[in-house]
Short mmCIF file of C-alpha atoms in Angstrom, two decimals:
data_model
loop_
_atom_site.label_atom_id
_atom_site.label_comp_id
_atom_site.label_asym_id
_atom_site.label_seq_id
_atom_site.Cartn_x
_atom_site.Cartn_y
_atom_site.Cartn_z
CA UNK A 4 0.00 0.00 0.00
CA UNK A 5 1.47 3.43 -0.99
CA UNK A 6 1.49 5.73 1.55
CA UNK A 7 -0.05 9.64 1.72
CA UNK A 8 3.02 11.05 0.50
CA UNK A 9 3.22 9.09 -2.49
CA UNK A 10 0.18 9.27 -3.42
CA UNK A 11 -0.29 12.73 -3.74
CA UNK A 12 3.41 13.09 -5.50
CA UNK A 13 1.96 10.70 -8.02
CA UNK A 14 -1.27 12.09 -8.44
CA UNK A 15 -0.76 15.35 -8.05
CA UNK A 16 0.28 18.97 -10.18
CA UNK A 17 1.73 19.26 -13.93
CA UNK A 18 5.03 18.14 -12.62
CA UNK A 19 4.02 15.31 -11.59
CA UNK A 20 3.35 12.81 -14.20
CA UNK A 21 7.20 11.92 -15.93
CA UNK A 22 7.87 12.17 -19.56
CA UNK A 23 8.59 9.69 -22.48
CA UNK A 24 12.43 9.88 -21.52
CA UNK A 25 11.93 9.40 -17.96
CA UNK A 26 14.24 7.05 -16.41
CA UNK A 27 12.45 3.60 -14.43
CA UNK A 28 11.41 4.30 -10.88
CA UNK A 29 14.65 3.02 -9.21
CA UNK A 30 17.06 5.67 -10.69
CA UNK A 31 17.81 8.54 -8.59
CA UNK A 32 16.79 12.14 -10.32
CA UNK A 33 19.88 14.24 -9.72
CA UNK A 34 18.90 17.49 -7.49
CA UNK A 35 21.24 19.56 -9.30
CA UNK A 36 19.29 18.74 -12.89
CA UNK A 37 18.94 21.58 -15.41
CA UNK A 38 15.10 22.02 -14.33
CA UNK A 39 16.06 23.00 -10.95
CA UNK A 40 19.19 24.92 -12.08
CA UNK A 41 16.34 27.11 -13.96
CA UNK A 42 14.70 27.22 -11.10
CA UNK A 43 17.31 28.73 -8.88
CA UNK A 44 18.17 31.04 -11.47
CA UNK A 45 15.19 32.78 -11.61
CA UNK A 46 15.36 33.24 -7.98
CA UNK A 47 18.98 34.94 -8.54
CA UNK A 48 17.27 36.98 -11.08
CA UNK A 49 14.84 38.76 -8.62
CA UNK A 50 17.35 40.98 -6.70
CA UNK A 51 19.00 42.11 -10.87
CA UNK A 52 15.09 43.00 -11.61
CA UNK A 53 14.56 45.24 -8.69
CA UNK A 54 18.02 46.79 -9.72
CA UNK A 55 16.78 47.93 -12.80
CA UNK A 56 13.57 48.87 -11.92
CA UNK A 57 14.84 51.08 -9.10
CA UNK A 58 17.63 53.20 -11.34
CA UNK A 59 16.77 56.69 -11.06
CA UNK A 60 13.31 57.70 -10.49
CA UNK A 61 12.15 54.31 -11.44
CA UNK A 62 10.28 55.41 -14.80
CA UNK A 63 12.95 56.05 -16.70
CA UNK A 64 12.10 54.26 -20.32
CA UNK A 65 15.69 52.60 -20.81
CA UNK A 66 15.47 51.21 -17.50
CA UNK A 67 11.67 49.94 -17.71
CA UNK A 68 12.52 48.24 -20.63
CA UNK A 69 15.36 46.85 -18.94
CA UNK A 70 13.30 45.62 -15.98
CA UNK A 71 10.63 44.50 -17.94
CA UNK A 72 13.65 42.27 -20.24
CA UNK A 73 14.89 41.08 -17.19
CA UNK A 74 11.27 40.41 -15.68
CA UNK A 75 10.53 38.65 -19.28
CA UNK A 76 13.79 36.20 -18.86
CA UNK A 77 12.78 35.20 -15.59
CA UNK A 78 9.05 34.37 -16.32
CA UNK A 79 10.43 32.73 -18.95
CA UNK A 80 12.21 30.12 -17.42
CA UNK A 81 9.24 29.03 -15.27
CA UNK A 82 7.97 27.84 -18.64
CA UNK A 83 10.85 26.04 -19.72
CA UNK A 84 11.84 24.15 -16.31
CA UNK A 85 8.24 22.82 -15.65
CA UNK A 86 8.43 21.59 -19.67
CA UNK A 87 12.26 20.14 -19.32
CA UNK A 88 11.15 18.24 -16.03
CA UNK A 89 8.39 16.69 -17.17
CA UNK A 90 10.09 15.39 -20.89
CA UNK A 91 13.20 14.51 -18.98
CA UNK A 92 11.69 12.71 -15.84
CA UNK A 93 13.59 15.35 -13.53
CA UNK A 94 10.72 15.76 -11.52
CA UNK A 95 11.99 16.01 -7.93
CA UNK A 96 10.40 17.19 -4.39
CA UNK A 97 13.21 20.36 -4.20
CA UNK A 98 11.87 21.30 -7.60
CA UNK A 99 8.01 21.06 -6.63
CA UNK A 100 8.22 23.14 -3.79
CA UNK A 101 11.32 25.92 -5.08
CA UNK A 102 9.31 26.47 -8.65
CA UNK A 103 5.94 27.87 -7.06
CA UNK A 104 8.79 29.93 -4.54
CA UNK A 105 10.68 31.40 -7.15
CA UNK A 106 6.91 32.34 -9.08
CA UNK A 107 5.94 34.00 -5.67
CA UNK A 108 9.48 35.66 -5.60
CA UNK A 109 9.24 37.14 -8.79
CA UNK A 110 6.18 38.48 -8.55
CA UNK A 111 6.14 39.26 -4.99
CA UNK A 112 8.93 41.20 -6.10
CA UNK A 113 7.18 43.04 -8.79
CA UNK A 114 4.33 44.30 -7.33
CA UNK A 115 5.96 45.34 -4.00
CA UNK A 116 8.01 47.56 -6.77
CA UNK A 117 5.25 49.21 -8.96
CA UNK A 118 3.47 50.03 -5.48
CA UNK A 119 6.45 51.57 -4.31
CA UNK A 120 6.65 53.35 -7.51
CA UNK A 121 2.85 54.81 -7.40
CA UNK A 122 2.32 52.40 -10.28
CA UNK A 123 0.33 50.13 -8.77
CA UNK A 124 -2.59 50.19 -5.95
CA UNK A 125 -1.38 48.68 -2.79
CA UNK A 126 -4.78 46.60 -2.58
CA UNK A 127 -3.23 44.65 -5.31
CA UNK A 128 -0.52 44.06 -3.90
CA UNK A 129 -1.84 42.93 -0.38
CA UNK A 130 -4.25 40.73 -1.43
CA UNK A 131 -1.38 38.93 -3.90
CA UNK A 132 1.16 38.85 -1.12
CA UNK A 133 -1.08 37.71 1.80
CA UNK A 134 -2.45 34.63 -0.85
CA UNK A 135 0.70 33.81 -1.87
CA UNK A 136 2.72 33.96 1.64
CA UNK A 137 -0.32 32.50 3.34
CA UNK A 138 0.27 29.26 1.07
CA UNK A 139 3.72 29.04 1.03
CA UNK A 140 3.07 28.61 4.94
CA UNK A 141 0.84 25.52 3.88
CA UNK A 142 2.92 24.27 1.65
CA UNK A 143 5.46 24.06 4.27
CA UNK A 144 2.78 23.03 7.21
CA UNK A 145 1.63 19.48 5.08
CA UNK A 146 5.93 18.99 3.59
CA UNK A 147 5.82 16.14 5.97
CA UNK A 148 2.97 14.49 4.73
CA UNK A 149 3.11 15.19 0.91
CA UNK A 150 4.24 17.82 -1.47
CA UNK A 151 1.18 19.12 -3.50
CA UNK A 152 2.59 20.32 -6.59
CA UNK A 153 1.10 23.39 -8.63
CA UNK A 154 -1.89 23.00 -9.92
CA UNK A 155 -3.63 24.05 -13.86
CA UNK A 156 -5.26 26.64 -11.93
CA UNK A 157 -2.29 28.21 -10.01
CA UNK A 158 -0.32 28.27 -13.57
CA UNK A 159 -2.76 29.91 -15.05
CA UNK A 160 -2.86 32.16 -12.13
CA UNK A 161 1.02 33.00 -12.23
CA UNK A 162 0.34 33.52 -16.16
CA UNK A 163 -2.12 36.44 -15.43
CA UNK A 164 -0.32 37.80 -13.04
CA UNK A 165 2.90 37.79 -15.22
CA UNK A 166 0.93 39.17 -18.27
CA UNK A 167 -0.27 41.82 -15.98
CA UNK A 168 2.48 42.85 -14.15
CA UNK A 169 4.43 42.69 -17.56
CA UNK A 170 2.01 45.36 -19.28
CA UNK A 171 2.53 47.63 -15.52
CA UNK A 172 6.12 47.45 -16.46
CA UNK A 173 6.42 48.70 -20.16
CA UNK A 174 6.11 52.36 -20.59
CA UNK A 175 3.18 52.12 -22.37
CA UNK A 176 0.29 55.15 -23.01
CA UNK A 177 -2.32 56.08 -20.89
CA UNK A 178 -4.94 54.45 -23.27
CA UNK A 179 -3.83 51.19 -22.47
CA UNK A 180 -4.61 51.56 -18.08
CA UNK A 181 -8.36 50.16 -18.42
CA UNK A 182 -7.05 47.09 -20.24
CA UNK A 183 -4.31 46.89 -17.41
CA UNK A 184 -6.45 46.94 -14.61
CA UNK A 185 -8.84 44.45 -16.11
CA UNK A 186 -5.70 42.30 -16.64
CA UNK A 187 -4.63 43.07 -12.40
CA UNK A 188 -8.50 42.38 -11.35
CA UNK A 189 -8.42 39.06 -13.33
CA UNK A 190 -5.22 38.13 -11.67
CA UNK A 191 -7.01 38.82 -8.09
CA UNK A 192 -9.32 36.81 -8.66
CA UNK A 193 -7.45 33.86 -9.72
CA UNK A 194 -5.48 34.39 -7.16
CA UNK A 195 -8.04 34.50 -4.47
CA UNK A 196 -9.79 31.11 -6.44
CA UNK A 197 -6.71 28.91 -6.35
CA UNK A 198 -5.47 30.13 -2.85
CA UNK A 199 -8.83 28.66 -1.55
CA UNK A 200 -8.96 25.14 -3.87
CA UNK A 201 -5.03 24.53 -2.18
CA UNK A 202 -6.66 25.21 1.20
CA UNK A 203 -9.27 22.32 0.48
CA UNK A 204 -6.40 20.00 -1.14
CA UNK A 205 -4.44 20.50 2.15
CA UNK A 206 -6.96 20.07 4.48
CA UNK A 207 -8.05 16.57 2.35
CA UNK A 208 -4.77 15.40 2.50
CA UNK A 209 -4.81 16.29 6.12
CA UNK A 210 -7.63 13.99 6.50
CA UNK A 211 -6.47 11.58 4.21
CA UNK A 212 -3.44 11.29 6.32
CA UNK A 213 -5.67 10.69 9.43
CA UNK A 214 -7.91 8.22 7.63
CA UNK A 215 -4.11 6.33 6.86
CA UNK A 216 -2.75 6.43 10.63
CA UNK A 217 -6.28 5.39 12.08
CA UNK A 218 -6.62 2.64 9.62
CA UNK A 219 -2.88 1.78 10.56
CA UNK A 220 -3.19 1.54 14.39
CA UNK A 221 -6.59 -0.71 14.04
CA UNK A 222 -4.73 -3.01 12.14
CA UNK A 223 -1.95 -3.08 15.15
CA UNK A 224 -4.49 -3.66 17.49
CA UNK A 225 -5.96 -6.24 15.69
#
C-alpha cells in the first residue's frame, strides 16, 4: 500500500506525471538537474530586476525596458523548467516546492516595486502577497505528509499575473490603463480562487493522512 506522501506526489500537479524519456522508478533524479538549475536562477534573477527597476526615479524608459527584459527572462524560465522536467523525468520534491517559490518571488517582487513606484494600488498588492505567503506557509505546514505540486489553476494564475504585471512594467500610453487593470483584477481573482482550492487540497490530504494512521493503528491492534 502506498502511503499519503506518495500518493499525492503521483497524483498530483503538472510536474508530476514523468515524460517519455523518464528514467524507471529506481534511478535517482539528480537534485542539481537543469530544471532545478532554472529554477534557482530565476530566484537569482529577482534581486538584478529590482536593480533595474529602481535606477533613477524608477520610470525612466531605458530602465523599464530593462526591468521588464529582465522580468521577461525570468518568467520565462518558469515555462521552460516545468516543460524540461516533465520530458526529462527530472521531476523532484526540491523542484516542486522551489518552482511555485521562485513564481511568488518574482512576482512578490514586482508588485511590492510598482506600489512603491505609485504604479500600482497597494490593494493589489496585499491581497497577492497575503495569498501567496499564506500558502507558502501551507505548503510548508503538510511537507511532511506530501508535497502538492502546482496545480492548472495556479499556472494559469502565475500567467495572469505575469501578463499583468508585464504590461505595468512597459512604458506604455495612458490608453492602455483600463485594459491593465482588467488584466490586475483578473489576476485577483485567480489568485483568491486557487489560494482557496489549495486550502481544500491541504486540508483533504490532512484527513487523508488521518484516515491512513487510524486505519494503521486498528490493524496493530488487531
Amino acid at each position: 500500500m502506498s502511503t499519503p506522501r506518495q500518493s499525492v506526489a503521483a497524483s498530483g500537479g503538472s510536474g508530476a506525471a514523468p515524460g517519455p524519456n523518464a528514467g524507471s522508478a529506481h534511478d535517482p533524479v539528480p537534485l542539481w538537474n537543469i530544471a532545478n538549475i532554472l529554477t534557482v536562477m530565476r530566484i537569482a534573477l529577482v534581486p538584478v530586476f529590482l536593480v533595474f527597476l529602481f535606477i533613477g526615479d524608477g520610470h525612466e524608459t531605458v530602465w523599464r525596458l530593462t526591468a521588464a527584459g529582465v522580468f521577461a527572462i525570468a518568467a520565462i524560465t518558469d515555462r521552460i523548467d516545468g516543460q524540461l522536467a516533465r520530458r526529462l523525468g527530472l521531476v523532484t520534491d526540491f523542484g516542486k516546492m522551489a518552482d511555485p517559490i521562485a513564481d511568488k518571488a518574482l512576482i512578490g517582487a514586482a508588485l511590492v516595486g510598482l506600489s512603491l513606484l505609485g504604479d500600482l494600488s497597494w490593494w493589489v498588492t496585499g491581497i497577492i502577497a497575503a495569498r501567496e505567503l499564506g500558502i507558502t506557509a501551507l505548503r510548508f505546514a503538510v511537507l511532511r505528509h506530501a508535497v502538492i505540486p502546482a496545480s492548472r489553476g495556479g499556472k494559469l494564475k502565475t500567467l495572469v499575473q505575469t501578463v499583468a504585471i508585464g504590461v505595468y512594467l512597459l512604458p506604455l500610453p495612458d490608453v492602455v490603463a483600463p485594459f491593465a487593470m482588467a488584466l490586475i483584477v483578473l489576476a485577483v481573482v485567480l489568485t483568491v480562487v486557487t489560494g482557496i482550492d489549495y486550502v481544500v487540497q491541504a486540508v483533504r490530504l490532512r484527513a487523508g493522512v488521518r484516515r491512513a494512521e487510524q486505519a494503521h493503528r486498528n490493524g496493530d491492534s488487531a
